[in-house]
C-alpha cells in the first residue's frame, strides 16, 4: 500500500468499523479477504501509462 494520508484515513475507518462491530481477528480477516476477492473479481483495470524501468 502506498502510504498516503487518504489511504491511512481509509484504513483507520475500516478498523473503526470492525472494532465497533466487535469483530474478532478471525472475523476481520475473513471480511477483509472477502472484500479483497470481491474487488479482484469486479474491478476494472485502469491504465494510465507504463512506468519507465531502467534495464
mmCIF file of N, CA, C and O in Angstrom:
data_model
loop_
_atom_site.group_PDB
_atom_site.id
_atom_site.type_symbol
_atom_site.label_atom_id
_atom_site.label_comp_id
_atom_site.label_asym_id
_atom_site.label_seq_id
_atom_site.Cartn_x
_atom_site.Cartn_y
_atom_site.Cartn_z
ATOM 1 N N UNK A 1 0.850 -1.175 0.000
ATOM 2 C CA UNK A 1 0.000 0.000 0.000
ATOM 3 C C UNK A 1 0.888 1.226 0.000
ATOM 4 O O UNK A 1 1.845 1.297 0.765
ATOM 5 N N UNK A 2 0.558 2.153 -0.847
ATOM 6 C CA UNK A 2 1.252 3.428 -0.838
ATOM 7 C C UNK A 2 0.781 4.202 0.385
ATOM 8 O O UNK A 2 -0.420 4.310 0.642
ATOM 9 N N UNK A 3 1.711 4.710 1.169
ATOM 10 C CA UNK A 3 1.347 5.410 2.399
ATOM 11 C C UNK A 3 1.005 6.854 2.076
ATOM 12 O O UNK A 3 1.876 7.703 1.921
ATOM 13 N N UNK A 4 -0.292 7.108 1.926
ATOM 14 C CA UNK A 4 -0.778 8.466 1.725
ATOM 15 C C UNK A 4 -1.739 8.776 2.861
ATOM 16 O O UNK A 4 -2.217 7.864 3.544
ATOM 17 N N UNK A 5 -2.015 10.020 3.063
ATOM 18 C CA UNK A 5 -2.955 10.409 4.119
ATOM 19 C C UNK A 5 -4.332 9.810 3.853
ATOM 20 O O UNK A 5 -5.012 9.333 4.762
ATOM 21 N N UNK A 6 -4.740 9.796 2.595
ATOM 22 C CA UNK A 6 -6.039 9.235 2.236
ATOM 23 C C UNK A 6 -6.109 7.741 2.553
ATOM 24 O O UNK A 6 -7.100 7.264 3.119
ATOM 25 N N UNK A 7 -5.056 6.982 2.191
ATOM 26 C CA UNK A 7 -5.035 5.549 2.484
ATOM 27 C C UNK A 7 -5.021 5.298 3.984
ATOM 28 O O UNK A 7 -5.673 4.369 4.465
ATOM 29 N N UNK A 8 -4.279 6.106 4.719
ATOM 30 C CA UNK A 8 -4.219 5.967 6.172
ATOM 31 C C UNK A 8 -5.605 6.192 6.778
ATOM 32 O O UNK A 8 -6.059 5.426 7.624
ATOM 33 N N UNK A 9 -6.284 7.233 6.338
ATOM 34 C CA UNK A 9 -7.621 7.526 6.854
ATOM 35 C C UNK A 9 -8.608 6.410 6.510
ATOM 36 O O UNK A 9 -9.431 6.026 7.344
ATOM 37 N N UNK A 10 -8.514 5.887 5.307
ATOM 38 C CA UNK A 10 -9.396 4.790 4.895
ATOM 39 C C UNK A 10 -9.155 3.564 5.764
ATOM 40 O O UNK A 10 -10.115 2.938 6.245
ATOM 41 N N UNK A 11 -7.898 3.216 5.990
ATOM 42 C CA UNK A 11 -7.570 2.068 6.837
ATOM 43 C C UNK A 11 -8.099 2.274 8.256
ATOM 44 O O UNK A 11 -8.658 1.355 8.858
ATOM 45 N N UNK A 12 -7.945 3.480 8.789
ATOM 46 C CA UNK A 12 -8.433 3.770 10.137
ATOM 47 C C UNK A 12 -9.954 3.631 10.212
ATOM 48 O O UNK A 12 -10.486 3.103 11.190
ATOM 49 N N UNK A 13 -10.657 4.089 9.181
ATOM 50 C CA UNK A 13 -12.117 3.976 9.161
ATOM 51 C C UNK A 13 -12.554 2.512 9.126
ATOM 52 O O UNK A 13 -13.504 2.124 9.807
ATOM 53 N N UNK A 14 -11.865 1.711 8.329
ATOM 54 C CA UNK A 14 -12.185 0.280 8.258
ATOM 55 C C UNK A 14 -11.966 -0.367 9.622
ATOM 56 O O UNK A 14 -12.811 -1.135 10.101
ATOM 57 N N UNK A 15 -10.840 -0.063 10.256
ATOM 58 C CA UNK A 15 -10.551 -0.626 11.576
ATOM 59 C C UNK A 15 -11.583 -0.207 12.612
ATOM 60 O O UNK A 15 -11.991 -1.006 13.464
ATOM 61 N N UNK A 16 -12.033 1.043 12.541
ATOM 62 C CA UNK A 16 -13.064 1.519 13.476
ATOM 63 C C UNK A 16 -14.362 0.737 13.311
ATOM 64 O O UNK A 16 -15.004 0.365 14.284
ATOM 65 N N UNK A 17 -14.752 0.478 12.062
ATOM 66 C CA UNK A 17 -15.975 -0.288 11.797
ATOM 67 C C UNK A 17 -15.855 -1.688 12.383
ATOM 68 O O UNK A 17 -16.773 -2.174 13.057
ATOM 69 N N UNK A 18 -14.723 -2.346 12.136
ATOM 70 C CA UNK A 18 -14.520 -3.697 12.665
ATOM 71 C C UNK A 18 -14.545 -3.686 14.192
ATOM 72 O O UNK A 18 -15.112 -4.582 14.816
ATOM 73 N N UNK A 19 -13.964 -2.668 14.795
ATOM 74 C CA UNK A 19 -13.948 -2.562 16.253
ATOM 75 C C UNK A 19 -15.352 -2.290 16.799
ATOM 76 O O UNK A 19 -15.781 -2.914 17.771
ATOM 77 N N UNK A 20 -16.087 -1.373 16.166
ATOM 78 C CA UNK A 20 -17.441 -1.042 16.613
ATOM 79 C C UNK A 20 -18.364 -2.256 16.567
ATOM 80 O O UNK A 20 -19.284 -2.381 17.371
ATOM 81 N N UNK A 21 -18.113 -3.150 15.628
ATOM 82 C CA UNK A 21 -18.944 -4.350 15.487
ATOM 83 C C UNK A 21 -18.393 -5.529 16.281
ATOM 84 O O UNK A 21 -18.868 -6.648 16.153
ATOM 85 N N UNK A 22 -17.374 -5.239 17.104
ATOM 86 C CA UNK A 22 -16.768 -6.256 17.971
ATOM 87 C C UNK A 22 -16.318 -7.493 17.208
ATOM 88 O O UNK A 22 -16.496 -8.624 17.662
ATOM 89 N N UNK A 23 -15.729 -7.279 16.023
ATOM 90 C CA UNK A 23 -15.245 -8.390 15.217
ATOM 91 C C UNK A 23 -13.994 -8.987 15.854
ATOM 92 O O UNK A 23 -13.130 -8.268 16.352
ATOM 93 N N UNK A 24 -13.914 -10.293 15.812
ATOM 94 C CA UNK A 24 -12.697 -10.963 16.248
ATOM 95 C C UNK A 24 -11.653 -10.827 15.152
ATOM 96 O O UNK A 24 -11.960 -10.397 14.028
ATOM 97 N N UNK A 25 -10.426 -11.222 15.473
ATOM 98 C CA UNK A 25 -9.365 -11.197 14.462
ATOM 99 C C UNK A 25 -9.740 -12.104 13.300
ATOM 100 O O UNK A 25 -9.584 -11.733 12.130
ATOM 101 N N UNK A 26 -10.263 -13.276 13.602
ATOM 102 C CA UNK A 26 -10.658 -14.220 12.552
ATOM 103 C C UNK A 26 -11.754 -13.621 11.678
ATOM 104 O O UNK A 26 -11.674 -13.674 10.436
ATOM 105 N N UNK A 27 -12.777 -13.047 12.292
ATOM 106 C CA UNK A 27 -13.857 -12.427 11.516
ATOM 107 C C UNK A 27 -13.320 -11.285 10.654
ATOM 108 O O UNK A 27 -13.685 -11.164 9.482
ATOM 109 N N UNK A 28 -12.466 -10.460 11.232
ATOM 110 C CA UNK A 28 -11.899 -9.329 10.496
ATOM 111 C C UNK A 28 -11.118 -9.808 9.286
ATOM 112 O O UNK A 28 -11.264 -9.262 8.188
ATOM 113 N N UNK A 29 -10.288 -10.834 9.476
ATOM 114 C CA UNK A 29 -9.522 -11.379 8.357
ATOM 115 C C UNK A 29 -10.422 -11.944 7.277
ATOM 116 O O UNK A 29 -10.159 -11.768 6.080
ATOM 117 N N UNK A 30 -11.493 -12.630 7.675
ATOM 118 C CA UNK A 30 -12.424 -13.193 6.695
ATOM 119 C C UNK A 30 -13.150 -12.101 5.924
ATOM 120 O O UNK A 30 -13.337 -12.197 4.706
ATOM 121 N N UNK A 31 -13.564 -11.054 6.607
ATOM 122 C CA UNK A 31 -14.243 -9.930 5.957
ATOM 123 C C UNK A 31 -13.307 -9.262 4.964
ATOM 124 O O UNK A 31 -13.671 -8.991 3.808
ATOM 125 N N UNK A 32 -12.078 -8.990 5.396
ATOM 126 C CA UNK A 32 -11.115 -8.320 4.519
ATOM 127 C C UNK A 32 -10.743 -9.201 3.327
ATOM 128 O O UNK A 32 -10.581 -8.702 2.211
ATOM 129 N N UNK A 33 -10.638 -10.516 3.538
ATOM 130 C CA UNK A 33 -10.351 -11.439 2.435
ATOM 131 C C UNK A 33 -11.506 -11.436 1.432
ATOM 132 O O UNK A 33 -11.278 -11.453 0.216
ATOM 133 N N UNK A 34 -12.742 -11.416 1.931
ATOM 134 C CA UNK A 34 -13.906 -11.375 1.049
ATOM 135 C C UNK A 34 -13.898 -10.101 0.216
ATOM 136 O O UNK A 34 -14.096 -10.134 -1.002
ATOM 137 N N UNK A 35 -13.650 -8.972 0.867
ATOM 138 C CA UNK A 35 -13.627 -7.684 0.160
ATOM 139 C C UNK A 35 -12.500 -7.663 -0.876
ATOM 140 O O UNK A 35 -12.697 -7.228 -2.010
ATOM 141 N N UNK A 36 -11.328 -8.169 -0.490
ATOM 142 C CA UNK A 36 -10.187 -8.228 -1.409
ATOM 143 C C UNK A 36 -10.545 -9.044 -2.650
ATOM 144 O O UNK A 36 -10.286 -8.635 -3.783
ATOM 145 N N UNK A 37 -11.166 -10.206 -2.445
ATOM 146 C CA UNK A 37 -11.539 -11.068 -3.569
ATOM 147 C C UNK A 37 -12.639 -10.427 -4.416
ATOM 148 O O UNK A 37 -12.615 -10.514 -5.647
ATOM 149 N N UNK A 38 -13.588 -9.773 -3.769
ATOM 150 C CA UNK A 38 -14.658 -9.092 -4.498
ATOM 151 C C UNK A 38 -14.073 -8.015 -5.418
ATOM 152 O O UNK A 38 -14.443 -7.920 -6.593
ATOM 153 N N UNK A 39 -13.156 -7.237 -4.882
ATOM 154 C CA UNK A 39 -12.525 -6.188 -5.692
ATOM 155 C C UNK A 39 -11.768 -6.807 -6.859
ATOM 156 O O UNK A 39 -11.874 -6.345 -7.994
ATOM 157 N N UNK A 40 -11.023 -7.869 -6.589
ATOM 158 C CA UNK A 40 -10.246 -8.532 -7.644
ATOM 159 C C UNK A 40 -11.153 -9.055 -8.752
ATOM 160 O O UNK A 40 -10.790 -9.011 -9.930
ATOM 161 N N UNK A 41 -12.329 -9.545 -8.397
ATOM 162 C CA UNK A 41 -13.244 -10.126 -9.382
ATOM 163 C C UNK A 41 -14.088 -9.098 -10.118
ATOM 164 O O UNK A 41 -14.613 -9.395 -11.192
ATOM 165 N N UNK A 42 -14.255 -7.911 -9.559
ATOM 166 C CA UNK A 42 -15.188 -6.956 -10.143
ATOM 167 C C UNK A 42 -14.579 -5.632 -10.581
ATOM 168 O O UNK A 42 -15.249 -4.850 -11.256
ATOM 169 N N UNK A 43 -13.362 -5.374 -10.186
ATOM 170 C CA UNK A 43 -12.751 -4.094 -10.547
ATOM 171 C C UNK A 43 -12.267 -4.127 -11.989
ATOM 172 O O UNK A 43 -11.863 -5.174 -12.503
ATOM 173 N N UNK A 44 -12.293 -2.992 -12.621
ATOM 174 C CA UNK A 44 -11.781 -2.868 -13.978
ATOM 175 C C UNK A 44 -10.339 -2.382 -13.904
ATOM 176 O O UNK A 44 -9.970 -1.618 -13.022
ATOM 177 N N UNK A 45 -9.548 -2.821 -14.866
ATOM 178 C CA UNK A 45 -8.177 -2.356 -14.946
ATOM 179 C C UNK A 45 -8.199 -0.915 -15.431
ATOM 180 O O UNK A 45 -8.884 -0.572 -16.393
ATOM 181 N N UNK A 46 -7.463 -0.072 -14.745
ATOM 182 C CA UNK A 46 -7.367 1.331 -15.144
ATOM 183 C C UNK A 46 -5.927 1.607 -15.547
ATOM 184 O O UNK A 46 -5.022 1.546 -14.731
ATOM 185 N N UNK A 47 -5.739 1.872 -16.820
ATOM 186 C CA UNK A 47 -4.394 2.060 -17.358
ATOM 187 C C UNK A 47 -4.148 3.531 -17.606
ATOM 188 O O UNK A 47 -4.934 4.208 -18.262
ATOM 189 N N UNK A 48 -3.036 4.024 -17.069
ATOM 190 C CA UNK A 48 -2.629 5.407 -17.302
ATOM 191 C C UNK A 48 -1.470 5.416 -18.278
ATOM 192 O O UNK A 48 -1.577 5.908 -19.383
ATOM 193 N N UNK A 49 -0.367 4.831 -17.864
ATOM 194 C CA UNK A 49 0.801 4.726 -18.743
ATOM 195 C C UNK A 49 1.761 3.716 -18.139
ATOM 196 O O UNK A 49 1.698 3.396 -16.944
ATOM 197 N N UNK A 50 2.655 3.211 -18.958
ATOM 198 C CA UNK A 50 3.669 2.289 -18.467
ATOM 199 C C UNK A 50 4.704 3.057 -17.674
ATOM 200 O O UNK A 50 5.072 4.190 -18.025
ATOM 201 N N UNK A 51 5.185 2.426 -16.634
ATOM 202 C CA UNK A 51 6.231 3.018 -15.830
ATOM 203 C C UNK A 51 7.562 2.728 -16.525
ATOM 204 O O UNK A 51 7.813 1.607 -16.972
ATOM 205 N N UNK A 52 8.411 3.718 -16.623
ATOM 206 C CA UNK A 52 9.724 3.545 -17.239
ATOM 207 C C UNK A 52 10.650 2.847 -16.255
ATOM 208 O O UNK A 52 10.814 3.293 -15.125
ATOM 209 N N UNK A 53 11.218 1.730 -16.672
ATOM 210 C CA UNK A 53 12.172 0.995 -15.850
ATOM 211 C C UNK A 53 13.539 1.046 -16.503
ATOM 212 O O UNK A 53 13.660 0.963 -17.718
ATOM 213 N N UNK A 54 14.571 1.182 -15.676
ATOM 214 C CA UNK A 54 15.927 1.080 -16.193
ATOM 215 C C UNK A 54 16.287 -0.397 -16.290
ATOM 216 O O UNK A 54 16.134 -1.136 -15.333
ATOM 217 N N UNK A 55 16.719 -0.832 -17.463
ATOM 218 C CA UNK A 55 17.101 -2.224 -17.654
ATOM 219 C C UNK A 55 18.560 -2.364 -17.926
ATOM 220 O O UNK A 55 19.239 -1.528 -18.321
#
